[in-house]
Every structure is written in structure tokens, then in C-alpha cells.
Coordinates of C-alpha atoms and ligand atoms in Angstrom, one line a residue:
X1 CA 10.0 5.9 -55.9
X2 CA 6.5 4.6 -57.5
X3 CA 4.7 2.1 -55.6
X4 CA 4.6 0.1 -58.4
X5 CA 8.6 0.4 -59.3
X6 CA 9.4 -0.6 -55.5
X7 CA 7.1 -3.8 -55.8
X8 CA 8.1 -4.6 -59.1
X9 CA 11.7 -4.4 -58.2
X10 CA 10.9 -6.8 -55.0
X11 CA 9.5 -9.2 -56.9
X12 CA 11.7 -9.5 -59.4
X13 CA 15.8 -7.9 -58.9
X14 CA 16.2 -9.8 -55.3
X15 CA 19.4 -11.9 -55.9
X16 CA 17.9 -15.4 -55.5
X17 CA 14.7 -15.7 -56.4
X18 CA 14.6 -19.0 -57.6
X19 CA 13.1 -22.2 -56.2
X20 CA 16.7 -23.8 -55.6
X21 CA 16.8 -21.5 -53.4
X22 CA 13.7 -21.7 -51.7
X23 CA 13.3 -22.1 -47.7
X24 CA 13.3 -25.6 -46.5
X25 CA 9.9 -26.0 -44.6
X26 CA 11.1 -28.5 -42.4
X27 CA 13.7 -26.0 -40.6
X28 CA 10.2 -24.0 -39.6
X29 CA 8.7 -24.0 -36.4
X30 CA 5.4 -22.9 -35.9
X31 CA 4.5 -22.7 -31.9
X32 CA 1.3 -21.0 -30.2
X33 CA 1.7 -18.4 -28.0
X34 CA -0.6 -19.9 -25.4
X35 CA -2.5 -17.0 -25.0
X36 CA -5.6 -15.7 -26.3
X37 CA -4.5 -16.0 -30.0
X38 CA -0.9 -15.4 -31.8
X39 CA 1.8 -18.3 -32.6
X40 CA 5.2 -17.5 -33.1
X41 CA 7.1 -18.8 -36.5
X42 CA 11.0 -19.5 -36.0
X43 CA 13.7 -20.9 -38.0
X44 CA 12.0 -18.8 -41.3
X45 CA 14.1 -16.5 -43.9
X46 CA 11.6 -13.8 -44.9
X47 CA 14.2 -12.9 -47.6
X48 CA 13.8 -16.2 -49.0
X49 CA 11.7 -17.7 -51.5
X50 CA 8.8 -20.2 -49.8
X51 CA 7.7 -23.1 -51.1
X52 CA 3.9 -23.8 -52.1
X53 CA 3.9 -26.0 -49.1
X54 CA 5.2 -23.4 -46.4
X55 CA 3.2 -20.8 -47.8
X56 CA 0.1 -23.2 -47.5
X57 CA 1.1 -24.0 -44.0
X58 CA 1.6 -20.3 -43.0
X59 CA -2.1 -19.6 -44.2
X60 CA -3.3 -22.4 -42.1
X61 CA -1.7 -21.1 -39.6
X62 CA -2.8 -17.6 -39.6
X63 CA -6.5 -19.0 -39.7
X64 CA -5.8 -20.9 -36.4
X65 CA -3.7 -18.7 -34.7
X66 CA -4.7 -14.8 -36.1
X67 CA -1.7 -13.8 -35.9
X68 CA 1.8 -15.3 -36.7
X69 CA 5.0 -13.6 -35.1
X70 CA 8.4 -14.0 -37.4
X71 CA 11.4 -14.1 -35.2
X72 CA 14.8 -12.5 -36.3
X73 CA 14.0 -10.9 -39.7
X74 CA 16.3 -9.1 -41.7
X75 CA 14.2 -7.0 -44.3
X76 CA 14.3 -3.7 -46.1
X77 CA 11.2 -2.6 -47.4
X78 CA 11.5 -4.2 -50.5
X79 CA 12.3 -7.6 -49.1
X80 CA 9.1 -7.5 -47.2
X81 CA 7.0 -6.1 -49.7
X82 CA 8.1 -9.1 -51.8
X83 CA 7.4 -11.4 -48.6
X84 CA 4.0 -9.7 -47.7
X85 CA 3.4 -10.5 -51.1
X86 CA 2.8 -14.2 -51.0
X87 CA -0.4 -13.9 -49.0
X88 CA -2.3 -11.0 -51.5
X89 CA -1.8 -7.6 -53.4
X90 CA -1.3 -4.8 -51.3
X91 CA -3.8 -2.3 -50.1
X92 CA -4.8 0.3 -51.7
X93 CA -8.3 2.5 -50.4
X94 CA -10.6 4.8 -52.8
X95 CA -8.3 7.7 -53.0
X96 CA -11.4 9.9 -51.1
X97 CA -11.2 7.7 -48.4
X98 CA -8.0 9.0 -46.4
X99 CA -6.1 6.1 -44.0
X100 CA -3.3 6.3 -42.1
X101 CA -0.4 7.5 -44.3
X102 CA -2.6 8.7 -47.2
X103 CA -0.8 11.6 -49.3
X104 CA -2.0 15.2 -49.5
X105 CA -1.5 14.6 -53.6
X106 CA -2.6 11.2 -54.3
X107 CA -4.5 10.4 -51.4
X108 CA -3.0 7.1 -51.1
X109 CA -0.7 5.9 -48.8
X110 CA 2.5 4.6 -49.6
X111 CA 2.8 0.7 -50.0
X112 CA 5.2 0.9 -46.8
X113 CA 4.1 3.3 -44.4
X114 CA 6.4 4.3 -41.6
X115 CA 5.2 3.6 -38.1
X116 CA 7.7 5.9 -36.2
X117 CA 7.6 8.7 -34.2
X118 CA 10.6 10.2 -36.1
X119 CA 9.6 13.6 -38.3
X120 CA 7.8 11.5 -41.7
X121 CA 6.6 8.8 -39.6
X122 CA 3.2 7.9 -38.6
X123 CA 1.3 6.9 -35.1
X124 CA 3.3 9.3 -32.9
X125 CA 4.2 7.7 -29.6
X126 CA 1.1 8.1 -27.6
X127 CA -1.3 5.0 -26.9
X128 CA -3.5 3.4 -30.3
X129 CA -7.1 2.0 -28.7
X130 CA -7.9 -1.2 -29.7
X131 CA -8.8 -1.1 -33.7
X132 CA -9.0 -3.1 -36.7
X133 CA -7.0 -1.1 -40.1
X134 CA -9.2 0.4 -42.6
X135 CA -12.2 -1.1 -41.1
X136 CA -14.1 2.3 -42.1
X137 CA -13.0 1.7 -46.1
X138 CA -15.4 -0.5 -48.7
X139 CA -13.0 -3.3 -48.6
X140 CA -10.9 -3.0 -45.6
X141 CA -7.4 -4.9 -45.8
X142 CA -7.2 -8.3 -44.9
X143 CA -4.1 -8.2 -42.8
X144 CA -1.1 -6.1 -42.0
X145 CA 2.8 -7.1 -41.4
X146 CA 4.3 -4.6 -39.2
X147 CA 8.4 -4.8 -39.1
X148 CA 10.5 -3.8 -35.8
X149 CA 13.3 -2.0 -37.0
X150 CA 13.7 0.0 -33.7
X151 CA 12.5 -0.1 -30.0
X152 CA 11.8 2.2 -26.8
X153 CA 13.6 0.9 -23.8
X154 CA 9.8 0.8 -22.5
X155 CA 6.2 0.8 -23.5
X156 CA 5.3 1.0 -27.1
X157 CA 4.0 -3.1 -26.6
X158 CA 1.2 -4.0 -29.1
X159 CA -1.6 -6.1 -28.4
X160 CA -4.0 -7.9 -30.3
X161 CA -7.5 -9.1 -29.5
X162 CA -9.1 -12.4 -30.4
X163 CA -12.6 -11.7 -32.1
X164 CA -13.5 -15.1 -33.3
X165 CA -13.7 -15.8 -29.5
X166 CA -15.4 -13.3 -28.4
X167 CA -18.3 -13.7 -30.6
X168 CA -18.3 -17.6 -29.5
X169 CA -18.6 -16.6 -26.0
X170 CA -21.8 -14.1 -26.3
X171 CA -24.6 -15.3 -24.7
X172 CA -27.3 -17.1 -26.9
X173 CA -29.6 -14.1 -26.8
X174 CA -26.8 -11.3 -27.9
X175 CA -25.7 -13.8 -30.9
X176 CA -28.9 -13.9 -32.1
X177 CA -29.6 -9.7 -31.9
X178 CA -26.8 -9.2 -33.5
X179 CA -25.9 -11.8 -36.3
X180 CA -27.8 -9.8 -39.1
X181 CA -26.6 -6.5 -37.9
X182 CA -24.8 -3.8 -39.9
X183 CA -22.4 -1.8 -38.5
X184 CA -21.3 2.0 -39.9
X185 CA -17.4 2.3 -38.1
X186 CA -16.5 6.0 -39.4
X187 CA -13.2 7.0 -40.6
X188 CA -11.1 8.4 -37.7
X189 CA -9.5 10.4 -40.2
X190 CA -11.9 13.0 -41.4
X191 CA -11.3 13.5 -38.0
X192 CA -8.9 16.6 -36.8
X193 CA -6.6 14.8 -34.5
X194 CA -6.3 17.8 -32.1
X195 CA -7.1 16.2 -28.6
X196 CA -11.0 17.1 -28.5
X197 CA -13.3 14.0 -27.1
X198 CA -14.1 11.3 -30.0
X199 CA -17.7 10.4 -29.8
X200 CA -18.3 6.7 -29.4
X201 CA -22.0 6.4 -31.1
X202 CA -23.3 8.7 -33.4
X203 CA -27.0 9.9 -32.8
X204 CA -29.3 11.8 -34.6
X205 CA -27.8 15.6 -33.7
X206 CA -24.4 14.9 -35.1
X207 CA -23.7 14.8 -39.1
X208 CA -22.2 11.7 -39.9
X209 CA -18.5 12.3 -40.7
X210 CA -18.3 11.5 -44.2
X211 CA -19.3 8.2 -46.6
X212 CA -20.4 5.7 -44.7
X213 CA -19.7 1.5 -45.5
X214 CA -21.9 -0.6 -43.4
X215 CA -20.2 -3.9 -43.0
X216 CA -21.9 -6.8 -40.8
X217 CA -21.1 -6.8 -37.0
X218 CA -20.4 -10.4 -37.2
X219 CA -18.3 -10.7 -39.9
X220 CA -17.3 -14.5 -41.8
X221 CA -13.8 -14.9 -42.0
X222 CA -14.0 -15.2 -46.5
X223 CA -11.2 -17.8 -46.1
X224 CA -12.2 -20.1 -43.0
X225 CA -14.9 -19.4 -42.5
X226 CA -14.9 -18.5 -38.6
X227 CA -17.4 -15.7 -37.2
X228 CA -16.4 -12.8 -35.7
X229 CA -17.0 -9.7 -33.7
X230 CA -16.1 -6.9 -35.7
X231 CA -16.0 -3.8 -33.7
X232 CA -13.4 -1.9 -33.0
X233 CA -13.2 -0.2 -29.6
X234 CA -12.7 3.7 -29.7
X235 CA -14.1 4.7 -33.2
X236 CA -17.3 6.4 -33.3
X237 CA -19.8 3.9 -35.1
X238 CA -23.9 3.4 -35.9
X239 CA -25.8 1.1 -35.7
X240 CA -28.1 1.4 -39.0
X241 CA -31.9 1.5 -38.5
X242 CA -31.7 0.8 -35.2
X243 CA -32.9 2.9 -32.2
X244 CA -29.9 5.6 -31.1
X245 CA -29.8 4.8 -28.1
X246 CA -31.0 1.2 -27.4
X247 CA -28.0 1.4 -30.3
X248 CA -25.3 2.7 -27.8
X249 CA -26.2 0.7 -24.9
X250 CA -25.7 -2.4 -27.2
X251 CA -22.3 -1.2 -28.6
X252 CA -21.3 -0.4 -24.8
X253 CA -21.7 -3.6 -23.7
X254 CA -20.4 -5.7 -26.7
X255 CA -16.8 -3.2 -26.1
X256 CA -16.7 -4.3 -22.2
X257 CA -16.8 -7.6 -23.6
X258 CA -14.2 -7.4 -26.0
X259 CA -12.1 -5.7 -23.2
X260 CA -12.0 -8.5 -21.4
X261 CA -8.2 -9.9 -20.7
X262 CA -9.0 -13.5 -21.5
X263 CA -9.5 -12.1 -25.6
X264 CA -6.2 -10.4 -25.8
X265 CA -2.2 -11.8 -26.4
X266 CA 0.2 -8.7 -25.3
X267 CA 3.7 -9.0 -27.5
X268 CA 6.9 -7.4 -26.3
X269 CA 8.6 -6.8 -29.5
X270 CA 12.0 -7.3 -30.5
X271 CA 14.3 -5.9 -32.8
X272 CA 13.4 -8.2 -36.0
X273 CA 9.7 -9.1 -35.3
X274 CA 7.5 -9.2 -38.2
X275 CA 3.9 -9.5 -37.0
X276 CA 1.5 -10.7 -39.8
X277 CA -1.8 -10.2 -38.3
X278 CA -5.5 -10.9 -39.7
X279 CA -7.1 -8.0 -39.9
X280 CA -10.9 -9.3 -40.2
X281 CA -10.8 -11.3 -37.3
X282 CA -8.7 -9.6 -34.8
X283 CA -8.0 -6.1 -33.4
X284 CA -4.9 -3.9 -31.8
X285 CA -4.0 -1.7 -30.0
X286 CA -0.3 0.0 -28.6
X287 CA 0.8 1.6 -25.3
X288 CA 2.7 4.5 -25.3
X289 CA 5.8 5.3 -24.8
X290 CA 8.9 7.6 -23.9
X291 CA 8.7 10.4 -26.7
X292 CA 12.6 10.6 -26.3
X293 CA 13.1 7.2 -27.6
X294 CA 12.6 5.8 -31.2
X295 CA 10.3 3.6 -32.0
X296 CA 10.7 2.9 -35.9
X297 CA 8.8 -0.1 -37.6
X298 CA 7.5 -0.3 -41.2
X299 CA 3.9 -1.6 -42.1
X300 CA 2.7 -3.5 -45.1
X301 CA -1.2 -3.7 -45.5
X302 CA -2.8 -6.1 -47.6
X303 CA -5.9 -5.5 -50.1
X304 CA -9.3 -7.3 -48.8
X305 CA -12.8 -8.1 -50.0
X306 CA -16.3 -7.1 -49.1
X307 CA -16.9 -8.3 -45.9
X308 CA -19.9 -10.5 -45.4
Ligands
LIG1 C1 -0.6 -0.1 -37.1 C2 -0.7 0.0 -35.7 C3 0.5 -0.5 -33.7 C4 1.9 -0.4 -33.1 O1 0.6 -0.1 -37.6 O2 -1.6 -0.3 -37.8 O3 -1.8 0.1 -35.2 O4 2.3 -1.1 -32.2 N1 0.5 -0.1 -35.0 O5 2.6 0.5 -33.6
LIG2 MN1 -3.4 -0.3 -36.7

């Protein structure tokens, strides 16, 4: 099935779909994790139409918390297309700039890719080091809204890292080196995925690994305006302009920062999570897990701007 035929028929063949029916925003909860970032949404139908005023509060509520964790979903891919929906137009890179999921023929990904370490899935089962999606495209996605359809009986737990506070707590003299900064973060996918050691820093002696897109190190949140740290952990990035290795050293040290526990919420999912997290503002990462057990969940990524 088109991309466009399975949104289409989301948005508009769901029995339903009317504002009678809409979710009653007082039967919604909406409680913070009390960790570094992350509150957890219950008593919401993600089959359901919202109202202006639960959507409204949702997007508040992602800017606060970063990410927002639905409890006891029921959705096939097209019901959460048509949820994912409310909060932008899906994703959709340059079709030279391969992501996760992007097809030998089109080069796009599908609008639902299949995290799964079942033949046709995507991710494997091995551990993912702490990134931010698309972050090495011209407009990386603003957020993604990954589904648990099935678990590991261990491992496989997904954490996400706090970025707005990590750039408040830099020291006075770090926040000022780096608040006009560009940063190159080079797509792990022109990559070949074969085990050999991933540079962290390119220098001089190594090609750069395809078109590069500089985006700002700290990066304004377009919607609420919040700075961030915007560096992912493992990907091999440059530092523009600026001296290789005086480069490194300052990458290396902003990453031990950003590895620090107090910046990170760990969630141990359950069958029926839906995890809408803010992609410009926060990174994940996985642990692995048992190759002999499934681990199934679909992903919905949605189209961002320029960052600035
Ligand atoms: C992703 C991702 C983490 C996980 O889907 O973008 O990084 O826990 N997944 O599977
Ligand atoms: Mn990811």
C-alpha cells in the first residue's frame, strides 16, 4: 500500500471520526515521571478523535515534559498514523539521504517503519547509543511515536535524555564557546553496518561520509523556545571551522556530560505504550536484548524544520 493511500484512509474511513465522538479531556491524566524528563498520559483513546483543547494540552505538555508516554493503546498502523497526525505531517527525508527504513527503490522509508527484530523489521536486537532520529538530514523530524506491540521478557528498555537540561547546566564559559557553533552529525547510514569501529570526530585524513547539514549545537526548540544541547552521542560529527582536535576534545567532554544519569528517564515498556517523544530537544537510546525473543513496535516520525 501507498504512503499516501494508508494516511488517506486513516484520516478519513476510521468509523467515528466525528467530534460527537471525540475524547472527553477531562477523563485525561497527564502525570510527570519524576525523573529527568517524560510524563505519562492515562485515561486517553488514541483511536479517538481529540478535541482542540486536548490536543493543545498534549502540545504543552510535550514542551514541558519531552516526552509523553500513552498507557494502554490499542492501534493498528493506521489508527496511529491518524493519531501521530494531530501534531504534524509525517516525515519524509531527500530521497538521497538514506534513514532508517529507507527503500532500495524509492529511497524513502515507509510512513510506518517496523522496529522489530523479526525478518522485514528494523534495529535488530542489539543495543542503539544515545541518538536523536534524522539529526544528519536538512530538516530532521520533530518527533517520533514508537508503538509496543510486543516485548522481550528482558532488556530491550529505551531511554531518553533531557537536552534542554543539560545545556542549562554547562558552565558559563562552555555556554558561551558553544552557543554560535555549527555542528556536521554524519549520516550513520552511508555507513556499512558490519561491526568495524565508528569514528567519533572526523579530522582532516578521513573523507567526510557524504552531504553534510550543519545544524547549530545549541539548537532553539522552534515551538517553545527552550535551548538545547544537540548532540547525539556515538555518530561521528565535525565541528566546522574549528581546530580538529581542540574540536574532539570539546565534543568529548560535552558527551560525558550528556552521559550523566541525572539527564536521563529509563522506561520499561509495556504491551500498549505509545511513546511520543521530541526529537529536537531530547535523545535515546535501547539496551539489548535476548535475540530469541520478539521485540515488535511500529514507529511514526514526524516532518521538522530547519533548525536554528
Ligand atoms: C527508534 C529507536 C528505540 C527502541 O525507533 O528510533 O531508536 O527502543 N528505537 O527500539
Ligand atoms: Mn531512534
Amino acid at each position: 500500500m501507498t504512503v499516501t493511500t494508508q494516511l488517506s484512509r486513516a484520516l478519513h474511513y476510521l468509523p467515528g471520526q466525528s467530534p460527537s465522538t471525540a475524547q472527553p479531556p477531562e477523563a485525561v491524566d497527564i502525570v510527570p515521571t519524576g525523573g529527568a524528563l517524560g510524563a505519562v498520559v492515562h485515561g486517553l483513546d488514541g483511536r479517538r478523535p481529540l478535541s482542540a483543547e486536548l490536543v493543545l494540552r498534549l502540545k504543552a505538555a510535550l514542551h514541558q515534559h519531552l516526552i509523553l508516554i500513552f498507557k494502554q493503546q490499542t492501534l493498528n498502523e493506521e489508527q496511529q498514523l491518524a493519531f501521530a497526525s494531530y501534531f504534524g505531517s509525517v516525515f519524509r527525508p531527500p530521497e538521497d539521504v538514506p534513514v532508517l527504513a529507507s527503500a532500495q527503490a524509492s529511497g524513502l522509508p515507509p510512513d510506518v517503519v517496523s522496529v522489530s527484530n523479526l525478518p522485514g523489521g528494523h534495529t535488530g536486537h542489539g543495543e542503539l547509543t544515545p541518538h536523536a532520529d534524522h539529526q544528519w538530514t536538512p530538516l530532521p523530524s520533530s518527533g517520533s511515536l514508537l508503538y509496543a506491540l510486543e516485548l522481550p521478557r528482558q532488556g530491550g528498555d529505551t531511554s531518553w535524555y533531557n537536552l534542554v537540561q543539560a545545556y542549562e547546566d554547562l558552565d558559563d564559559d562552555t555556554g558561551h564557546e558553544i552557543d554560535r557553533l555549527q555542528l556536521i552529525t554524519y549520516n550513520p547510514f552511508l555507513r556499512p553496518f558490519d561491526g568495524s569501529p565508528r569514528p567519533l570526530y572526523r579530522t582532516p585524513d578521513r573523507e567526510p561520509l557524504g552531504a553534510a547539514f550543519p545544524h547549530p549545537l545549541v539548537r532553539t526548540h522552534p515551538d517553545s523556545g527552550r535551548k538545547a544541547l544537540y548532540l547525539s552521542s556515538h555518530v561521528e560529527v565535525e565541528i566546522p571551522g574549528y581546530e580538529p582536535a581542540a574540536g574532539a576534545a570539546l565534543i568529548a567532554r560535552l558527551r560525558a556530560h550528556l552521559a550523566e544519569p541525572r539527564y536521563r528517564y529509563t522506561h520499561h515498556w509495556q504491551v500498549g505504550d505509545l511513546v511520543y517523544w521530541d526529537n529536537q530537544v531530547t535523545l535515546h537510546s535501547r539496551t539489548a536484548f535476548d535475540p530469541n525473543d520478539r521485540r515488535v513496535l511500529n514507529r511514526v516520525s514526524l516532518a521538522g524544520s530547519r533548525p536554528f
